[in-house]
Amino acid sequence: MTAFKNITVLGTGVLGSQIAYQTAFRGFQVMVWDIDGPALERAKERFAQLASVYASEVELPSPDAPQAALERIRGTSDFADAVKDADLVIEAVPENLELKRDVWAKVGAAAPEKTIFATNTSSLLPSSMALATGRPDRFLALHYANNIWHRNIAEVMRTEYTDPDVFQQVVTFAEEQGMIPIRVQKEQPGYVANTILFAALRAAIELYLNEVADMPTIDEAFRVSMVTPLGPFQLLDMVGMTTVYNVYSVGNEVEQRFAKLVKTEYIDNGKLGRSTGEGFYRYAD
């Protein structure tokens, strides 16, 4: 059992809000940070939606558990306030290395000595930002899958700097948070699950760009043959276009072509994915 009580989540987007709510649902006090008041108001809406989802899709310890989770979450746009009592800080800001380094430098300067730092990055190596904290021995990656209440794994990935005790504490926290911890002993872009998934997504993107099949056909082939509820482009809609663009814009030539398409055809037209009602597909309210 860890001694963690206070958890801070930096970023309240699709996945950041899920991480925060799941953590509060499992009994931890949660502070969420985002850039300004409007962002925090949108976070409140996401948390309310998650409470409804949990009420209908999750086994509840008590009827009031979804509402009780909401009461354990507090928000701020002040870094010092966000981390002043944090036992663990989980960062879920956009997939931009310079942005993450800047955020971690501010957190490292403000957080107490006890704090452990974890990035939720899905595509960047944690060692690329660990030194920004000033405490790389207390830094690692803690990565979650979307729809956290269903796909309940948490990948814990150390760096060459990570203290073994810090690694074990975060593994234990993941268990206490209701996750199945996946211990990743060596840095690997994409961790374990996404390394497997990215190969499938890359193949789907190449099929589409090479005009072998359209998106619905590719998704149907994947769903039926792999016995899974979502196809590759449906998964990308769930992740959100901004993250998709950030990930693929630094990839190989094919991935960069796809990133350009995502930017010009979708992001620039306000089609940001499932969370906004339209991405590659349109979604009901």
mmCIF file of C-alpha atoms in Angstrom:
data_model
loop_
_atom_site.group_PDB
_atom_site.id
_atom_site.type_symbol
_atom_site.label_atom_id
_atom_site.label_comp_id
_atom_site.label_asym_id
_atom_site.label_seq_id
_atom_site.Cartn_x
_atom_site.Cartn_y
_atom_site.Cartn_z
ATOM 1 C CA MET A 1 0.000 0.000 0.000
ATOM 2 C CA THR A 2 1.282 3.471 -0.873
ATOM 3 C CA ALA A 3 1.173 6.520 1.342
ATOM 4 C CA PHE A 4 -0.365 8.543 -1.479
ATOM 5 C CA LYS A 5 -3.350 10.677 -0.544
ATOM 6 C CA ASN A 6 -3.194 13.740 -2.774
ATOM 7 C CA ILE A 7 -2.913 13.317 -6.530
ATOM 8 C CA THR A 8 -2.509 16.163 -9.013
ATOM 9 C CA VAL A 9 -3.458 15.777 -12.674
ATOM 10 C CA LEU A 10 -2.090 18.356 -15.109
ATOM 11 C CA GLY A 11 -4.405 18.780 -18.090
ATOM 12 C CA THR A 12 -8.131 18.072 -18.223
ATOM 13 C CA GLY A 13 -8.600 16.958 -21.805
ATOM 14 C CA VAL A 14 -10.228 13.688 -22.788
ATOM 15 C CA LEU A 15 -7.730 11.442 -21.024
ATOM 16 C CA GLY A 16 -6.637 13.833 -18.275
ATOM 17 C CA SER A 17 -10.224 14.165 -17.080
ATOM 18 C CA GLN A 18 -10.628 10.375 -17.108
ATOM 19 C CA ILE A 19 -7.446 9.896 -15.070
ATOM 20 C CA ALA A 20 -8.594 12.482 -12.544
ATOM 21 C CA TYR A 21 -12.088 11.048 -12.195
ATOM 22 C CA GLN A 22 -10.938 7.421 -11.895
ATOM 23 C CA THR A 23 -8.445 8.473 -9.221
ATOM 24 C CA ALA A 24 -11.133 10.308 -7.260
ATOM 25 C CA PHE A 25 -13.532 7.383 -7.732
ATOM 26 C CA ARG A 26 -10.995 5.142 -5.995
ATOM 27 C CA GLY A 27 -10.906 7.407 -2.950
ATOM 28 C CA PHE A 28 -7.971 9.777 -3.550
ATOM 29 C CA GLN A 29 -8.139 13.542 -3.189
ATOM 30 C CA VAL A 30 -7.532 15.010 -6.654
ATOM 31 C CA MET A 31 -6.364 18.430 -7.751
ATOM 32 C CA VAL A 32 -6.645 19.191 -11.460
ATOM 33 C CA TRP A 33 -4.737 21.945 -13.214
ATOM 34 C CA ASP A 34 -5.502 23.579 -16.545
ATOM 35 C CA ILE A 35 -4.553 26.826 -18.229
ATOM 36 C CA ASP A 36 -7.544 29.010 -17.331
ATOM 37 C CA GLY A 37 -11.052 29.257 -15.949
ATOM 38 C CA PRO A 38 -12.890 28.281 -19.161
ATOM 39 C CA ALA A 39 -10.762 25.127 -19.454
ATOM 40 C CA LEU A 40 -11.608 24.215 -15.880
ATOM 41 C CA GLU A 41 -15.315 24.812 -16.537
ATOM 42 C CA ARG A 42 -15.153 22.429 -19.484
ATOM 43 C CA ALA A 43 -13.453 19.951 -17.161
ATOM 44 C CA LYS A 44 -16.397 20.138 -14.767
ATOM 45 C CA GLU A 45 -18.690 19.179 -17.648
ATOM 46 C CA ARG A 46 -16.468 16.213 -18.491
ATOM 47 C CA PHE A 47 -16.451 15.073 -14.870
ATOM 48 C CA ALA A 48 -20.246 15.272 -14.713
ATOM 49 C CA GLN A 49 -20.486 13.190 -17.897
ATOM 50 C CA LEU A 50 -18.071 10.646 -16.446
ATOM 51 C CA ALA A 51 -20.148 10.396 -13.283
ATOM 52 C CA SER A 52 -23.124 9.423 -15.449
ATOM 53 C CA VAL A 53 -21.045 6.881 -17.360
ATOM 54 C CA TYR A 54 -19.753 5.282 -14.167
ATOM 55 C CA ALA A 55 -23.267 5.158 -12.711
ATOM 56 C CA SER A 56 -24.435 3.037 -15.650
ATOM 57 C CA GLU A 57 -21.318 1.085 -16.691
ATOM 58 C CA VAL A 58 -19.194 0.484 -13.577
ATOM 59 C CA GLU A 59 -19.815 -1.729 -10.563
ATOM 60 C CA LEU A 60 -20.354 0.750 -7.748
ATOM 61 C CA PRO A 61 -19.216 0.275 -4.130
ATOM 62 C CA SER A 62 -22.219 2.384 -3.097
ATOM 63 C CA PRO A 63 -25.034 4.217 -4.934
ATOM 64 C CA ASP A 64 -23.516 7.627 -4.184
ATOM 65 C CA ALA A 65 -19.975 6.713 -5.369
ATOM 66 C CA PRO A 66 -20.088 8.688 -8.668
ATOM 67 C CA GLN A 67 -21.180 11.868 -6.868
ATOM 68 C CA ALA A 68 -18.703 11.304 -4.036
ATOM 69 C CA ALA A 69 -15.919 11.139 -6.620
ATOM 70 C CA LEU A 70 -16.914 14.564 -7.939
ATOM 71 C CA GLU A 71 -16.639 15.995 -4.447
ATOM 72 C CA ARG A 72 -13.016 14.819 -4.183
ATOM 73 C CA ILE A 73 -11.927 16.849 -7.223
ATOM 74 C CA ARG A 74 -10.774 20.467 -7.024
ATOM 75 C CA GLY A 75 -9.461 22.607 -9.870
ATOM 76 C CA THR A 76 -6.957 25.433 -10.241
ATOM 77 C CA SER A 77 -4.996 27.293 -12.908
ATOM 78 C CA ASP A 78 -2.164 28.101 -10.481
ATOM 79 C CA PHE A 79 0.848 25.747 -10.637
ATOM 80 C CA ALA A 80 1.965 26.383 -7.066
ATOM 81 C CA ASP A 81 -1.527 25.684 -5.735
ATOM 82 C CA ALA A 82 -1.844 22.586 -7.918
ATOM 83 C CA VAL A 83 1.255 20.810 -6.602
ATOM 84 C CA LYS A 84 1.784 22.161 -3.096
ATOM 85 C CA ASP A 85 0.400 19.020 -1.383
ATOM 86 C CA ALA A 86 0.912 16.485 -4.167
ATOM 87 C CA ASP A 87 2.197 13.011 -3.409
ATOM 88 C CA LEU A 88 2.035 12.214 -7.126
ATOM 89 C CA VAL A 89 1.721 14.494 -10.155
ATOM 90 C CA ILE A 90 0.381 12.960 -13.377
ATOM 91 C CA GLU A 91 0.906 15.096 -16.470
ATOM 92 C CA ALA A 92 -1.558 14.795 -19.365
ATOM 93 C CA VAL A 93 -0.916 17.954 -21.411
ATOM 94 C CA PRO A 94 -0.740 17.876 -25.257
ATOM 95 C CA GLU A 95 1.933 15.748 -26.961
ATOM 96 C CA ASN A 96 4.468 18.511 -27.489
ATOM 97 C CA LEU A 97 7.926 17.979 -26.025
ATOM 98 C CA GLU A 98 8.787 21.634 -25.406
ATOM 99 C CA LEU A 99 5.422 22.218 -23.749
ATOM 100 C CA LYS A 100 5.904 19.202 -21.500
ATOM 101 C CA ARG A 101 9.431 20.256 -20.562
ATOM 102 C CA ASP A 102 8.175 23.727 -19.693
ATOM 103 C CA VAL A 103 5.364 22.312 -17.557
ATOM 104 C CA TRP A 104 7.720 19.918 -15.753
ATOM 105 C CA ALA A 105 10.257 22.662 -15.050
ATOM 106 C CA LYS A 106 7.518 24.688 -13.352
ATOM 107 C CA VAL A 107 6.263 21.673 -11.412
ATOM 108 C CA GLY A 108 9.765 20.672 -10.317
ATOM 109 C CA ALA A 109 10.383 24.153 -8.963
ATOM 110 C CA ALA A 110 7.111 24.254 -7.013
ATOM 111 C CA ALA A 111 6.489 20.689 -5.806
ATOM 112 C CA PRO A 112 7.542 19.470 -2.343
ATOM 113 C CA GLU A 113 10.425 17.049 -1.898
ATOM 114 C CA LYS A 114 8.102 14.057 -1.427
ATOM 115 C CA THR A 115 6.418 14.387 -4.833
ATOM 116 C CA ILE A 116 6.742 11.718 -7.509
ATOM 117 C CA PHE A 117 6.359 12.818 -11.141
ATOM 118 C CA ALA A 118 4.654 10.805 -13.896
ATOM 119 C CA THR A 119 3.997 11.671 -17.533
ATOM 120 C CA ASN A 120 1.107 10.139 -19.444
ATOM 121 C CA THR A 121 2.805 10.728 -22.799
ATOM 122 C CA SER A 122 1.816 8.200 -25.435
ATOM 123 C CA SER A 123 4.570 8.878 -27.969
ATOM 124 C CA LEU A 124 7.507 10.634 -26.285
ATOM 125 C CA LEU A 125 10.186 8.977 -24.157
ATOM 126 C CA PRO A 126 9.981 10.010 -20.497
ATOM 127 C CA SER A 127 13.763 10.448 -20.373
ATOM 128 C CA SER A 128 13.395 13.297 -22.889
ATOM 129 C CA MET A 129 11.686 15.415 -20.225
ATOM 130 C CA ALA A 130 12.901 13.885 -16.942
ATOM 131 C CA LEU A 131 15.806 16.312 -16.461
ATOM 132 C CA ALA A 132 13.442 19.298 -16.701
ATOM 133 C CA THR A 133 12.046 18.412 -13.266
ATOM 134 C CA GLY A 134 15.432 18.735 -11.559
ATOM 135 C CA ARG A 135 14.634 15.379 -9.910
ATOM 136 C CA PRO A 136 14.916 12.716 -12.635
ATOM 137 C CA ASP A 137 15.184 9.909 -10.066
ATOM 138 C CA ARG A 138 11.559 10.622 -9.098
ATOM 139 C CA PHE A 139 10.281 10.705 -12.680
ATOM 140 C CA LEU A 140 8.753 8.002 -14.899
ATOM 141 C CA ALA A 141 5.868 7.358 -17.277
ATOM 142 C CA LEU A 142 2.383 6.252 -16.220
ATOM 143 C CA HIS A 143 0.304 5.676 -19.323
ATOM 144 C CA TYR A 144 -3.421 4.981 -19.557
ATOM 145 C CA ALA A 145 -5.685 3.818 -22.380
ATOM 146 C CA ASN A 146 -8.746 5.819 -23.391
ATOM 147 C CA ASN A 147 -12.061 4.797 -21.765
ATOM 148 C CA ILE A 148 -10.111 4.160 -18.601
ATOM 149 C CA TRP A 149 -13.060 2.496 -16.850
ATOM 150 C CA HIS A 150 -13.114 -0.280 -19.491
ATOM 151 C CA ARG A 151 -9.531 -0.734 -20.687
ATOM 152 C CA ASN A 152 -8.112 -0.817 -17.239
ATOM 153 C CA ILE A 153 -4.368 -1.099 -17.740
ATOM 154 C CA ALA A 154 -1.759 1.390 -16.577
ATOM 155 C CA GLU A 155 1.679 1.056 -18.149
ATOM 156 C CA VAL A 156 4.460 2.043 -15.752
ATOM 157 C CA MET A 157 7.702 2.725 -17.614
ATOM 158 C CA ARG A 158 10.978 3.597 -15.915
ATOM 159 C CA THR A 159 13.891 5.580 -17.326
ATOM 160 C CA GLU A 160 17.591 5.055 -16.679
ATOM 161 C CA TYR A 161 17.286 7.638 -13.902
ATOM 162 C CA THR A 162 14.217 6.271 -12.081
ATOM 163 C CA ASP A 163 14.685 5.133 -8.492
ATOM 164 C CA PRO A 164 13.475 1.483 -8.220
ATOM 165 C CA ASP A 165 11.449 2.387 -5.132
ATOM 166 C CA VAL A 166 9.664 5.137 -7.068
ATOM 167 C CA PHE A 167 8.850 2.627 -9.821
ATOM 168 C CA GLN A 168 7.373 0.184 -7.305
ATOM 169 C CA GLN A 169 5.354 2.898 -5.551
ATOM 170 C CA VAL A 170 3.724 3.888 -8.834
ATOM 171 C CA VAL A 171 3.003 0.242 -9.700
ATOM 172 C CA THR A 172 1.274 -0.096 -6.339
ATOM 173 C CA PHE A 173 -0.630 3.157 -6.876
ATOM 174 C CA ALA A 174 -1.888 1.873 -10.231
ATOM 175 C CA GLU A 175 -3.300 -1.172 -8.451
ATOM 176 C CA GLU A 176 -4.930 1.026 -5.793
ATOM 177 C CA GLN A 177 -6.373 3.159 -8.580
ATOM 178 C CA GLY A 178 -8.147 0.108 -9.960
ATOM 179 C CA MET A 179 -5.779 -0.520 -12.854
ATOM 180 C CA ILE A 180 -3.832 -3.598 -13.936
ATOM 181 C CA PRO A 181 -0.203 -2.380 -13.917
ATOM 182 C CA ILE A 182 1.944 -3.275 -16.914
ATOM 183 C CA ARG A 183 5.583 -3.115 -15.810
ATOM 184 C CA VAL A 184 7.741 -1.734 -18.631
ATOM 185 C CA GLN A 185 11.339 -2.271 -17.596
ATOM 186 C CA LYS A 186 12.991 -0.478 -20.527
ATOM 187 C CA GLU A 187 12.006 2.674 -22.399
ATOM 188 C CA GLN A 188 10.035 1.898 -25.537
ATOM 189 C CA PRO A 189 8.157 4.446 -27.672
ATOM 190 C CA GLY A 190 4.512 3.429 -27.491
ATOM 191 C CA TYR A 191 5.052 1.233 -24.428
ATOM 192 C CA VAL A 192 3.662 -2.290 -24.834
ATOM 193 C CA ALA A 193 0.024 -1.790 -25.838
ATOM 194 C CA ASN A 194 0.549 1.126 -28.217
ATOM 195 C CA THR A 195 3.527 -0.527 -29.899
ATOM 196 C CA ILE A 196 1.114 -3.248 -30.935
ATOM 197 C CA LEU A 197 -1.708 -0.798 -31.717
ATOM 198 C CA PHE A 198 0.445 1.689 -33.667
ATOM 199 C CA ALA A 199 1.457 -1.067 -36.088
ATOM 200 C CA ALA A 200 -2.218 -1.660 -36.891
ATOM 201 C CA LEU A 201 -2.956 2.069 -37.144
ATOM 202 C CA ARG A 202 0.032 2.610 -39.448
ATOM 203 C CA ALA A 203 -1.216 -0.163 -41.739
ATOM 204 C CA ALA A 204 -4.728 1.344 -41.772
ATOM 205 C CA ILE A 205 -3.361 4.801 -42.615
ATOM 206 C CA GLU A 206 -1.275 3.412 -45.486
ATOM 207 C CA LEU A 207 -4.280 1.529 -46.865
ATOM 208 C CA TYR A 208 -6.329 4.730 -46.817
ATOM 209 C CA LEU A 209 -3.661 7.035 -48.273
ATOM 210 C CA ASN A 210 -2.902 4.501 -51.008
ATOM 211 C CA GLU A 211 -6.642 4.426 -51.848
ATOM 212 C CA VAL A 212 -6.870 0.676 -51.263
ATOM 213 C CA ALA A 213 -10.093 1.143 -49.260
ATOM 214 C CA ASP A 214 -12.035 3.935 -47.578
ATOM 215 C CA MET A 215 -12.161 4.488 -43.819
ATOM 216 C CA PRO A 216 -15.469 2.689 -43.120
ATOM 217 C CA THR A 217 -14.297 -0.362 -45.063
ATOM 218 C CA ILE A 218 -10.946 -0.487 -43.268
ATOM 219 C CA ASP A 219 -12.683 -0.100 -39.905
ATOM 220 C CA GLU A 220 -15.192 -2.845 -40.697
ATOM 221 C CA ALA A 221 -12.470 -5.254 -41.806
ATOM 222 C CA PHE A 222 -10.560 -4.615 -38.585
ATOM 223 C CA ARG A 223 -13.603 -4.908 -36.297
ATOM 224 C CA VAL A 224 -14.830 -8.161 -37.775
ATOM 225 C CA SER A 225 -11.487 -9.906 -38.226
ATOM 226 C CA MET A 226 -10.018 -8.819 -34.886
ATOM 227 C CA VAL A 227 -13.288 -9.233 -32.926
ATOM 228 C CA THR A 228 -13.097 -5.722 -31.491
ATOM 229 C CA PRO A 229 -15.787 -3.017 -31.200
ATOM 230 C CA LEU A 230 -13.824 -0.180 -32.864
ATOM 231 C CA GLY A 231 -11.818 0.125 -36.048
ATOM 232 C CA PRO A 232 -8.557 2.116 -36.426
ATOM 233 C CA PHE A 233 -10.146 5.399 -37.525
ATOM 234 C CA GLN A 234 -12.851 5.128 -34.880
ATOM 235 C CA LEU A 235 -10.072 4.716 -32.317
ATOM 236 C CA LEU A 236 -8.305 7.803 -33.659
ATOM 237 C CA ASP A 237 -11.574 9.755 -33.401
ATOM 238 C CA MET A 238 -11.737 8.758 -29.747
ATOM 239 C CA VAL A 239 -8.150 9.884 -29.140
ATOM 240 C CA GLY A 240 -8.889 13.255 -30.769
ATOM 241 C CA MET A 241 -7.465 15.037 -33.805
ATOM 242 C CA THR A 242 -5.073 17.286 -31.912
ATOM 243 C CA THR A 243 -3.250 14.342 -30.370
ATOM 244 C CA VAL A 244 -3.356 12.445 -33.672
ATOM 245 C CA TYR A 245 -1.765 15.410 -35.436
ATOM 246 C CA ASN A 246 0.918 15.890 -32.776
ATOM 247 C CA VAL A 247 1.880 12.211 -32.874
ATOM 248 C CA TYR A 248 1.989 11.727 -36.638
ATOM 249 C CA SER A 249 3.472 15.102 -37.607
ATOM 250 C CA VAL A 250 6.862 13.885 -36.320
ATOM 251 C CA GLY A 251 6.612 10.434 -37.918
ATOM 252 C CA ASN A 252 7.797 9.020 -41.222
ATOM 253 C CA GLU A 253 6.804 10.398 -44.639
ATOM 254 C CA VAL A 254 3.498 8.520 -44.767
ATOM 255 C CA GLU A 255 2.576 9.558 -41.207
ATOM 256 C CA GLN A 256 3.425 13.194 -41.950
ATOM 257 C CA ARG A 257 1.165 13.076 -45.026
ATOM 258 C CA PHE A 258 -1.619 11.794 -42.812
ATOM 259 C CA ALA A 259 -0.924 14.504 -40.201
ATOM 260 C CA LYS A 260 -1.226 17.174 -42.906
ATOM 261 C CA LEU A 261 -4.563 15.718 -43.988
ATOM 262 C CA VAL A 262 -5.795 15.668 -40.377
ATOM 263 C CA LYS A 263 -4.793 19.330 -39.956
ATOM 264 C CA THR A 264 -6.281 20.705 -43.173
ATOM 265 C CA GLU A 265 -9.389 18.533 -43.496
ATOM 266 C CA TYR A 266 -10.389 18.127 -39.866
ATOM 267 C CA ILE A 267 -8.684 20.361 -37.271
ATOM 268 C CA ASP A 268 -8.933 23.506 -39.415
ATOM 269 C CA ASN A 269 -12.653 22.788 -39.876
ATOM 270 C CA GLY A 270 -13.336 22.242 -36.187
ATOM 271 C CA LYS A 271 -13.714 18.478 -36.528
ATOM 272 C CA LEU A 272 -11.671 17.426 -33.514
ATOM 273 C CA GLY A 273 -12.949 13.900 -32.961
ATOM 274 C CA ARG A 274 -15.634 12.129 -31.013
ATOM 275 C CA SER A 275 -15.496 14.531 -28.059
ATOM 276 C CA THR A 276 -16.738 17.376 -30.293
ATOM 277 C CA GLY A 277 -19.292 15.297 -32.213
ATOM 278 C CA GLU A 278 -17.389 14.997 -35.477
ATOM 279 C CA GLY A 279 -14.017 13.762 -36.703
ATOM 280 C CA PHE A 280 -13.579 11.091 -39.335
ATOM 281 C CA TYR A 281 -17.196 10.224 -38.470
ATOM 282 C CA ARG A 282 -20.192 12.155 -37.148
ATOM 283 C CA TYR A 283 -21.547 11.199 -33.724
ATOM 284 C CA ALA A 284 -24.952 11.612 -32.139
ATOM 285 C CA ASP A 285 -25.259 13.879 -29.114
#
